Coordinates of C-alpha atoms and ligand atoms in Angstrom, one line a residue:
M1 CA -21.3 25.5 -8.3
K2 CA -18.8 24.8 -11.4
T3 CA -16.4 22.7 -9.1
K4 CA -16.6 19.3 -10.0
I5 CA -14.0 17.8 -6.9
I6 CA -15.7 20.5 -4.5
N7 CA -18.6 19.2 -5.2
Q8 CA -18.4 15.3 -5.7
L9 CA -16.3 16.1 -2.2
K10 CA -19.1 17.9 0.0
E11 CA -21.6 15.5 -0.8
I12 CA -19.1 12.6 0.7
V13 CA -18.9 14.9 3.4
D14 CA -22.4 15.5 3.5
I15 CA -23.9 11.8 3.8
D16 CA -20.5 10.5 6.3
L17 CA -19.6 8.4 4.8
I18 CA -18.2 4.9 7.2
S19 CA -14.9 4.6 6.0
F20 CA -13.0 1.4 6.6
H21 CA -10.5 3.1 3.9
V22 CA -7.5 5.0 3.9
P23 CA -6.3 8.0 4.9
G24 CA -5.9 6.8 8.9
H25 CA -7.8 9.6 10.3
K26 CA -10.8 8.5 8.5
L27 CA -12.7 11.5 7.5
G28 CA -10.6 13.4 10.4
K29 CA -13.0 11.4 12.8
V30 CA -10.0 10.9 15.3
Y31 CA -8.8 14.8 15.3
E32 CA -12.7 15.8 16.5
K33 CA -12.9 12.9 18.9
L34 CA -9.2 13.9 20.2
G35 CA -9.9 18.2 20.5
Y36 CA -7.7 18.3 17.7
L37 CA -10.4 20.3 15.3
D38 CA -9.2 23.8 16.2
I39 CA -6.6 23.0 14.8
V40 CA -7.2 21.1 11.4
K41 CA -10.2 23.5 10.9
N42 CA -7.8 26.2 10.7
I43 CA -5.1 24.3 8.9
Y44 CA -5.7 26.6 5.7
K45 CA -4.3 29.2 7.7
M46 CA -1.5 27.4 8.0
D47 CA -0.7 26.9 4.8
T48 CA 2.4 29.1 4.6
T49 CA 5.6 28.3 2.8
E50 CA 9.8 29.1 3.2
I51 CA 9.3 32.2 5.2
S52 CA 11.1 33.6 8.6
G53 CA 10.7 30.9 10.7
T54 CA 9.1 28.2 9.3
D55 CA 12.3 26.1 8.2
N56 CA 13.1 24.2 5.1
L57 CA 12.3 20.3 3.9
H58 CA 14.9 20.5 2.1
S59 CA 17.7 22.1 4.3
P60 CA 16.1 21.9 8.0
E61 CA 17.8 23.4 11.1
G62 CA 14.9 24.7 12.8
I63 CA 10.7 23.5 13.6
I64 CA 11.0 20.1 10.8
K65 CA 14.2 19.5 12.3
E66 CA 12.8 19.1 15.8
S67 CA 10.0 17.3 14.4
Q68 CA 11.5 14.9 12.4
D69 CA 13.9 14.2 15.6
R70 CA 10.7 13.6 17.4
A71 CA 9.5 11.6 14.8
A72 CA 13.5 9.7 14.9
Q73 CA 12.8 9.0 18.8
V74 CA 9.3 7.9 18.7
F75 CA 9.6 5.6 15.5
K76 CA 13.0 4.2 16.6
S77 CA 15.3 5.1 13.8
D78 CA 18.3 6.9 13.2
K79 CA 17.0 9.6 11.0
T80 CA 13.6 10.1 10.0
Y81 CA 12.8 12.6 7.0
Y82 CA 9.4 13.8 6.3
L83 CA 8.1 13.1 3.0
V84 CA 5.7 15.1 1.0
N85 CA 5.1 13.0 -2.4
G86 CA 4.4 10.3 -0.3
S87 CA 6.2 6.8 0.4
T88 CA 6.5 7.0 -3.4
C89 CA 9.0 9.2 -3.4
G90 CA 10.9 7.8 -0.4
I91 CA 10.8 4.2 -2.4
Q92 CA 12.4 6.2 -5.1
S93 CA 15.0 8.6 -3.2
A94 CA 15.3 4.8 -0.6
I95 CA 16.8 3.0 -4.1
M96 CA 18.4 5.5 -5.8
G97 CA 19.9 6.6 -3.2
V98 CA 21.7 3.1 -2.6
C99 CA 21.9 1.8 -6.0
S100 CA 24.0 3.4 -8.6
P101 CA 23.1 3.1 -12.5
N102 CA 22.9 -0.5 -13.7
D103 CA 23.6 -1.8 -10.4
K104 CA 21.0 -4.8 -9.5
I105 CA 18.1 -4.6 -6.4
I106 CA 16.4 -8.0 -5.4
V107 CA 12.2 -6.9 -4.9
N108 CA 9.8 -9.0 -4.1
R109 CA 7.7 -9.1 -8.2
D110 CA 4.3 -7.5 -6.2
C111 CA 6.2 -4.4 -5.3
H112 CA 4.5 -0.8 -5.4
Q113 CA 5.4 0.5 -8.9
S114 CA 7.2 2.8 -7.3
V115 CA 10.1 0.5 -7.2
I116 CA 10.1 -0.3 -10.9
N117 CA 9.8 3.2 -11.7
A118 CA 12.7 3.8 -9.4
C119 CA 14.7 1.2 -12.0
I120 CA 13.7 3.3 -14.4
L121 CA 14.6 6.7 -13.4
G122 CA 18.0 5.4 -12.0
D123 CA 18.7 2.4 -14.8
I124 CA 18.7 -0.3 -12.0
E125 CA 18.6 -4.0 -12.6
P126 CA 15.8 -5.7 -10.5
T127 CA 15.3 -9.0 -9.9
Y128 CA 12.8 -11.0 -8.4
I129 CA 11.1 -12.9 -5.9
L130 CA 7.6 -14.9 -6.2
P131 CA 5.1 -13.6 -3.8
K132 CA 2.9 -16.6 -1.8
I133 CA -0.5 -16.2 -3.0
N134 CA -3.5 -17.8 -0.8
K135 CA -5.9 -19.4 -3.3
E136 CA -9.0 -19.4 -1.3
T137 CA -8.9 -15.7 -1.5
N138 CA -6.7 -14.0 -4.4
I139 CA -4.5 -12.6 -1.0
L140 CA -0.8 -11.4 -1.5
E141 CA 1.2 -12.9 1.4
G142 CA 4.9 -12.0 1.2
V143 CA 7.5 -14.3 -0.2
D144 CA 8.8 -17.3 1.4
I145 CA 11.5 -16.9 3.8
K146 CA 13.6 -19.9 1.6
E147 CA 13.3 -18.7 -1.5
V148 CA 14.6 -15.1 -0.2
L149 CA 18.1 -16.4 0.8
E150 CA 18.0 -18.5 -2.4
T151 CA 18.1 -15.3 -4.3
I152 CA 19.9 -13.7 -2.1
D153 CA 22.7 -16.6 -2.9
K154 CA 21.8 -16.4 -6.5
N155 CA 22.4 -12.8 -6.5
L156 CA 25.0 -12.0 -4.5
D157 CA 26.0 -9.0 -6.9
A158 CA 23.0 -7.2 -5.5
K159 CA 23.5 -3.9 -3.3
A160 CA 20.2 -4.2 -2.0
I161 CA 16.9 -6.2 -1.3
L162 CA 14.0 -4.2 -1.2
L163 CA 10.8 -6.5 0.3
T164 CA 7.2 -4.8 1.1
Y165 CA 6.2 -5.8 4.5
P166 CA 3.3 -5.7 5.9
T167 CA 1.7 -6.6 2.5
Y168 CA -0.7 -4.5 1.5
Y169 CA -3.7 -7.3 2.7
G170 CA -1.2 -6.9 6.5
I171 CA 0.7 -10.6 5.9
T172 CA 4.4 -10.0 8.0
Y173 CA 6.9 -12.7 8.1
D174 CA 10.3 -13.5 9.3
L175 CA 12.4 -10.2 8.1
E176 CA 15.1 -10.6 10.8
T177 CA 16.7 -13.5 9.3
I178 CA 16.0 -12.0 6.0
C179 CA 17.8 -8.8 6.9
D180 CA 20.4 -10.9 9.2
Y181 CA 21.1 -12.8 6.0
A182 CA 21.2 -10.0 3.5
H183 CA 23.0 -8.0 5.7
N184 CA 25.6 -10.9 6.3
R185 CA 26.6 -10.7 2.7
G186 CA 27.1 -6.9 2.1
M187 CA 22.9 -6.0 1.8
V188 CA 21.1 -3.3 2.4
V189 CA 17.8 -4.0 3.0
I190 CA 15.1 -1.3 2.0
V191 CA 11.6 -1.6 3.7
D192 CA 8.9 -1.1 2.0
E193 CA 7.0 -0.7 5.4
A194 CA 3.7 2.0 3.3
H195 CA 0.7 0.2 5.3
G196 CA 2.5 -0.5 8.7
S197 CA 3.4 2.9 10.1
H198 CA 1.0 2.0 13.4
L199 CA 2.7 -1.3 13.9
G200 CA 4.8 0.0 16.5
L201 CA 1.4 0.8 18.8
S202 CA 0.8 -2.6 19.6
T203 CA 3.0 -5.7 21.0
K204 CA -0.3 -7.5 20.0
L205 CA 0.8 -6.3 16.4
P206 CA 4.1 -8.0 14.2
R207 CA 7.0 -6.4 14.6
T208 CA 7.8 -3.4 13.1
A209 CA 10.8 -3.6 10.3
L210 CA 12.8 -1.6 11.8
Q211 CA 12.8 -4.0 14.7
Q212 CA 14.1 -6.7 12.8
G213 CA 17.1 -4.5 11.5
A214 CA 15.6 -3.2 8.3
D215 CA 17.9 -0.3 7.3
I216 CA 15.4 2.0 5.6
V217 CA 12.0 1.6 5.9
I218 CA 9.5 3.8 4.8
Q219 CA 6.0 4.5 6.0
S220 CA 3.1 6.1 4.4
A221 CA 1.6 7.3 7.1
H222 CA -1.0 8.3 5.5
K223 CA -2.7 5.9 5.8
T224 CA -2.8 3.6 8.6
L225 CA -1.8 6.9 11.1
P226 CA -3.7 10.2 11.1
S227 CA -2.0 11.9 8.5
F228 CA -2.9 13.6 5.6
T229 CA -3.0 12.0 2.0
Q230 CA 0.4 12.2 0.9
S231 CA 2.0 12.3 3.4
S232 CA 4.6 10.0 4.6
M233 CA 8.0 9.3 6.8
L234 CA 11.4 7.5 5.8
H235 CA 13.5 6.1 8.4
I236 CA 17.3 5.7 8.2
K237 CA 19.1 3.4 10.9
G238 CA 22.9 1.7 11.6
D239 CA 25.7 3.4 9.2
K240 CA 25.1 1.2 5.8
V241 CA 23.6 4.6 4.2
D242 CA 24.9 7.1 3.0
C243 CA 21.8 9.7 4.6
N244 CA 23.3 12.6 2.3
K245 CA 23.1 10.4 -0.6
I246 CA 19.1 9.7 0.1
C247 CA 18.8 13.5 0.9
S248 CA 20.0 14.6 -2.8
I249 CA 17.6 12.2 -4.1
L250 CA 15.1 13.5 -2.5
R251 CA 15.4 16.8 -3.6
I252 CA 15.4 16.4 -7.3
I253 CA 12.5 13.9 -7.1
E254 CA 10.2 15.8 -4.0
S255 CA 8.3 19.1 -4.4
S256 CA 10.6 22.5 -4.3
S257 CA 7.4 23.9 -2.4
P258 CA 6.9 21.0 -0.2
S259 CA 3.1 21.4 1.6
Y260 CA 3.1 22.6 5.4
L261 CA -0.4 21.2 6.0
L262 CA 1.1 17.9 5.4
M263 CA 4.2 18.5 7.1
A264 CA 2.0 19.8 9.8
S265 CA -0.3 16.7 9.5
L266 CA 2.7 14.5 10.3
D267 CA 3.9 16.0 13.3
L268 CA 0.5 16.5 14.8
A269 CA 0.3 12.5 13.7
V270 CA 3.8 11.9 15.7
D271 CA 2.7 13.8 18.9
I272 CA -1.0 11.1 18.5
Y273 CA 1.5 8.0 18.5
E274 CA 3.1 8.7 20.8
T275 CA 1.1 10.5 23.5
K276 CA -2.3 8.4 22.8
G277 CA -1.6 5.4 20.0
E278 CA -0.9 3.0 21.8
E279 CA -3.9 3.4 24.5
L280 CA -6.3 4.2 21.4
M281 CA -4.7 0.6 19.0
N282 CA -5.7 -1.2 22.5
D283 CA -9.4 0.2 22.4
L284 CA -9.4 -0.6 18.2
L285 CA -8.3 -4.4 19.3
I286 CA -10.5 -4.5 21.8
N287 CA -13.4 -3.3 18.8
I288 CA -11.7 -6.0 16.4
K289 CA -12.1 -8.8 18.2
D290 CA -15.5 -7.9 18.5
F291 CA -16.0 -7.7 15.3
E292 CA -14.7 -10.9 15.3
E293 CA -16.6 -12.9 17.9
K294 CA -19.7 -11.6 16.3
I295 CA -19.0 -12.7 12.6
K296 CA -19.0 -15.9 14.0
D297 CA -22.3 -15.9 14.0
N298 CA -22.5 -15.2 10.6
K299 CA -21.7 -19.1 8.4
L300 CA -21.4 -17.5 5.0
I301 CA -18.7 -14.5 5.7
D302 CA -15.2 -15.4 6.6
I303 CA -12.8 -13.2 7.9
Y304 CA -8.8 -13.6 7.5
N305 CA -6.8 -11.1 9.6
E306 CA -4.3 -13.9 11.2
Y307 CA -0.8 -11.0 11.4
D308 CA -2.1 -8.0 11.7
K309 CA -5.4 -7.8 13.1
T310 CA -6.1 -3.8 11.6
K311 CA -6.8 -5.0 8.3
I312 CA -9.3 -7.0 7.8
F313 CA -10.3 -9.2 4.6
I314 CA -13.8 -10.5 4.0
S315 CA -15.0 -13.5 1.9
S316 CA -17.7 -12.4 0.0
K317 CA -17.3 -16.3 -1.9
K318 CA -20.2 -18.5 0.4
L319 CA -22.6 -15.1 -0.4
G320 CA -22.3 -16.1 -3.9
I321 CA -21.0 -12.6 -5.3
T322 CA -18.0 -11.1 -5.8
G323 CA -15.9 -9.1 -4.2
Y324 CA -16.1 -6.7 -5.9
N325 CA -20.3 -7.1 -6.1
L326 CA -20.2 -7.1 -2.2
D327 CA -17.8 -3.5 -2.4
T328 CA -20.5 -1.5 -4.5
I329 CA -23.1 -3.3 -2.4
L330 CA -21.8 -1.9 1.0
R331 CA -21.1 1.6 -0.9
D332 CA -24.8 2.1 -1.9
K333 CA -26.9 0.8 0.7
Y334 CA -24.9 0.8 3.7
N335 CA -23.0 3.6 3.4
I336 CA -19.8 1.6 3.9
Q337 CA -16.1 2.4 1.6
V338 CA -14.0 -0.6 2.0
E339 CA -10.6 0.2 0.7
L340 CA -10.3 -2.7 -2.1
A341 CA -12.2 -5.1 -3.6
N342 CA -10.6 -8.2 -5.0
Y343 CA -12.2 -11.4 -7.2
Y344 CA -12.9 -12.6 -3.8
G345 CA -13.5 -10.5 -0.8
V346 CA -13.7 -7.0 0.6
L347 CA -10.0 -5.6 2.6
L348 CA -11.0 -3.7 5.8
I349 CA -8.1 -0.8 6.9
C350 CA -8.5 -0.2 9.7
T351 CA -7.1 2.6 12.4
I352 CA -7.2 4.5 15.4
G353 CA -9.8 6.7 14.1
N354 CA -12.1 3.9 13.6
D355 CA -14.6 3.7 16.3
R356 CA -17.0 1.2 17.4
S357 CA -20.5 2.3 16.2
D358 CA -18.1 1.6 13.0
F359 CA -17.5 -1.9 13.4
K360 CA -21.7 -2.2 14.9
N361 CA -22.2 -0.8 11.5
M362 CA -20.6 -3.5 9.0
I363 CA -21.7 -5.8 11.6
D364 CA -25.7 -5.2 11.0
A365 CA -24.9 -4.3 7.2
L366 CA -23.4 -8.1 6.7
N367 CA -26.1 -9.8 8.4
D368 CA -29.1 -7.5 6.2
I369 CA -26.7 -8.9 2.8
S370 CA -26.1 -12.1 4.3
E371 CA -29.6 -12.8 5.2
R372 CA -30.8 -11.5 1.7
Y373 CA -27.6 -13.6 -0.2
S374 CA -28.2 -16.6 1.2
L375 CA -29.5 -18.8 -1.5
N376 CA -26.8 -17.9 -3.4
K377 CA -24.5 -20.3 -5.2
M378 CA -20.4 -20.0 -3.7
I379 CA -19.3 -18.2 -7.1
N380 CA -16.8 -19.7 -9.2
H381 CA -13.1 -20.2 -8.8
I382 CA -10.6 -17.7 -10.3
E383 CA -6.9 -18.2 -10.1
Y384 CA -4.3 -15.5 -9.9
P385 CA -1.6 -16.2 -12.7
M386 CA 1.2 -17.6 -10.4
I387 CA 4.1 -16.6 -12.7
I388 CA 6.8 -14.0 -12.9
P389 CA 6.4 -13.2 -16.3
E390 CA 10.0 -13.6 -18.7
K391 CA 12.1 -10.3 -18.0
V392 CA 13.4 -9.2 -21.7
L393 CA 14.8 -6.4 -20.8
N394 CA 15.3 -3.7 -18.0
P395 CA 12.6 -1.0 -17.1
R396 CA 14.2 1.9 -18.8
E397 CA 15.3 0.1 -21.6
A398 CA 11.8 -1.1 -22.1
F399 CA 10.4 2.6 -21.2
Y400 CA 12.7 4.4 -23.8
K401 CA 12.5 1.9 -26.7
D402 CA 9.3 2.6 -29.7
K403 CA 5.9 1.6 -29.4
K404 CA 3.1 0.2 -30.7
N405 CA -0.7 -0.6 -30.3
V406 CA -1.3 -4.1 -31.1
K407 CA -4.1 -6.1 -30.6
I408 CA -4.3 -7.2 -27.3
Y409 CA -4.6 -10.8 -28.0
D410 CA -1.9 -10.2 -30.9
S411 CA 0.3 -9.6 -27.7
I412 CA 1.4 -13.1 -26.9
G413 CA 4.5 -13.5 -27.0
E414 CA 5.3 -10.5 -27.1
V415 CA 7.7 -7.5 -24.7
C416 CA 5.2 -5.3 -23.0
G417 CA 5.8 -1.6 -23.9
E418 CA 3.6 -0.3 -21.1
Y419 CA 2.3 -1.2 -17.3
I420 CA -1.0 -3.3 -15.8
I421 CA -2.5 -2.5 -13.1
P422 CA -5.3 -3.5 -10.9
Y423 CA -6.3 -0.6 -8.9
P424 CA -6.0 -1.1 -5.7
P425 CA -3.6 -2.8 -4.6
G426 CA -0.8 -1.0 -7.6
I427 CA 0.7 -3.9 -7.9
S428 CA 1.8 -4.5 -12.2
L429 CA 1.0 -7.9 -14.0
L430 CA 3.2 -6.9 -16.8
S431 CA 5.8 -4.4 -16.5
P432 CA 7.3 -2.3 -19.9
G433 CA 10.4 -5.0 -20.6
E434 CA 8.5 -8.2 -19.7
K435 CA 7.0 -10.8 -21.9
I436 CA 3.4 -10.9 -22.4
S437 CA 1.5 -14.6 -22.2
K438 CA -1.6 -15.9 -23.0
E439 CA -2.5 -16.3 -18.8
I440 CA -1.9 -12.8 -17.9
I441 CA -3.6 -12.1 -20.4
D442 CA -7.2 -14.3 -19.6
Y443 CA -6.6 -13.7 -16.5
I444 CA -6.9 -9.3 -17.0
L445 CA -9.7 -9.5 -19.4
L446 CA -11.5 -11.6 -17.0
C447 CA -11.2 -9.5 -13.6
N448 CA -11.7 -6.7 -15.5
K449 CA -15.2 -8.2 -17.8
K450 CA -16.0 -9.2 -13.2
G451 CA -15.5 -5.0 -12.4
M452 CA -12.1 -4.9 -11.4
N453 CA -10.8 -1.7 -12.3
I454 CA -6.2 -1.7 -14.8
S455 CA -4.7 1.8 -14.8
G456 CA -1.5 1.9 -16.7
I457 CA -2.6 0.4 -20.1
K458 CA -3.8 3.6 -22.3
D459 CA -6.2 1.8 -23.8
S460 CA -9.3 1.3 -21.3
N461 CA -11.1 -0.6 -22.8
L462 CA -8.5 -3.3 -23.0
E463 CA -8.3 -3.5 -26.7
F464 CA -5.6 -2.7 -27.4
I465 CA -2.4 -2.9 -25.7
Q466 CA 1.6 -1.5 -26.6
I467 CA 4.8 -3.7 -26.9
V468 CA 8.1 -2.7 -27.7
K469 CA 8.9 -2.6 -31.1
D470 CA 10.7 -5.2 -32.6
Ligands
PLP501 C1 2.9 -1.7 -0.9 C2 3.1 0.1 -1.6 N1 4.4 0.7 -1.9 C3 4.0 1.9 -1.8 C4 2.9 2.9 -1.8 C5 2.8 4.4 -2.5 O1 2.7 5.2 -0.8 P1 1.7 6.6 -1.2 O2 0.5 6.8 -1.9 O3 1.9 7.1 0.3 O4 3.1 7.2 -3.0 C6 1.5 1.9 -2.2 C7 -0.1 2.8 -2.1 O5 0.0 2.7 -2.2 C8 1.4 0.6 -2.0 O6 0.3 0.3 -1.6

């Protein structure tokens, strides 16, 4: 068959990949386990549109409203909206629903690209907070509370503050202090909780953003709960936000033909969350504890999962191989797919869809790999650039300026005209309007040589880069 996408996906289905990556349903395993297979198998028959009885996502009054109301109750918000264009559209509608053109928003510099894109679309000025970075692992560790409070004090004219919580790597921090401080200064707190929709399932996990006082919270249910890719939720709590404004932005940026498959999968994920979520999360945390105990016997593997236990970073440093190598070995030799690799290791996303056998397979694979690489030397250290590039132009101004291509090393000192985003995690090292430095170019080229994917940049060979003319 000439159906290239289907053929490749079928191959992945046939090899029965062990999934430590998103989506959270883990190739449907959780639906099978919970007896929802009949629904999911026939879900294509539910691929419908706005006909009699199916309601309308953009002005819900029937089944969609009821399902969203239930989600609001389950996730403890005042209002919950289903999203079919991922958290991307939720983040954009939250930012543009709170900030008008020329308004200022404080954001963590390691924010998802959708935040900068919202600033381009809405002509909003971002002010950045530097993230903390673990030098041992290159893991982005979230923000420093003192620095956030200082940034708020220096930017009292900002309308809102948006923070990523937890980080892609599951790191959390004291959001409550930040919410109180921002609220007392009249700012709205928006939280990109794309990686944290499961946090409410156990008191052993960090507290949710809503529990800590956030006004708008956006969650990628598809990443850590059993719903389909692209299905997300936007929650609102309190009275600081104009829900109608957010809905009107959603109507602009979200599809006018929202997928009922995605909405149905959210309906199902909410049901699983409410009826079986805590029990399944408890089982998962037991399996993770067991994994932690067993991996202690392997002296070449260090793991990091201090905050959100379900995100496990496995360092490959002592094996003498990069995370990119470990990612490839796990996939090619052991049929295990991890979520992402950086230079120092790989990240596992574990969800209620993972079972005991997944962890056993992972332990066996890591022990086997350790035996084979035990004579390797530790890999060389490379450091993540700890700087925020100087912002010369606002993202929107830079986006609409004329651009030209120059050789990558000739771009130093110029204003960047495009994104440079290591993918995953999809966080830009350079965004349109920022000054290009040698430190960042060196880092990008080095990581690319070691196996990192770079997206955003038009010349995928990284020979040329787009800069703003003049
Ligand atoms: C921190 C963060 N925020 C937002 C998003 C966007 O989420 P979605 O894929 O649901 O659009 C991502 C995606 O990876 C992310 O990592």
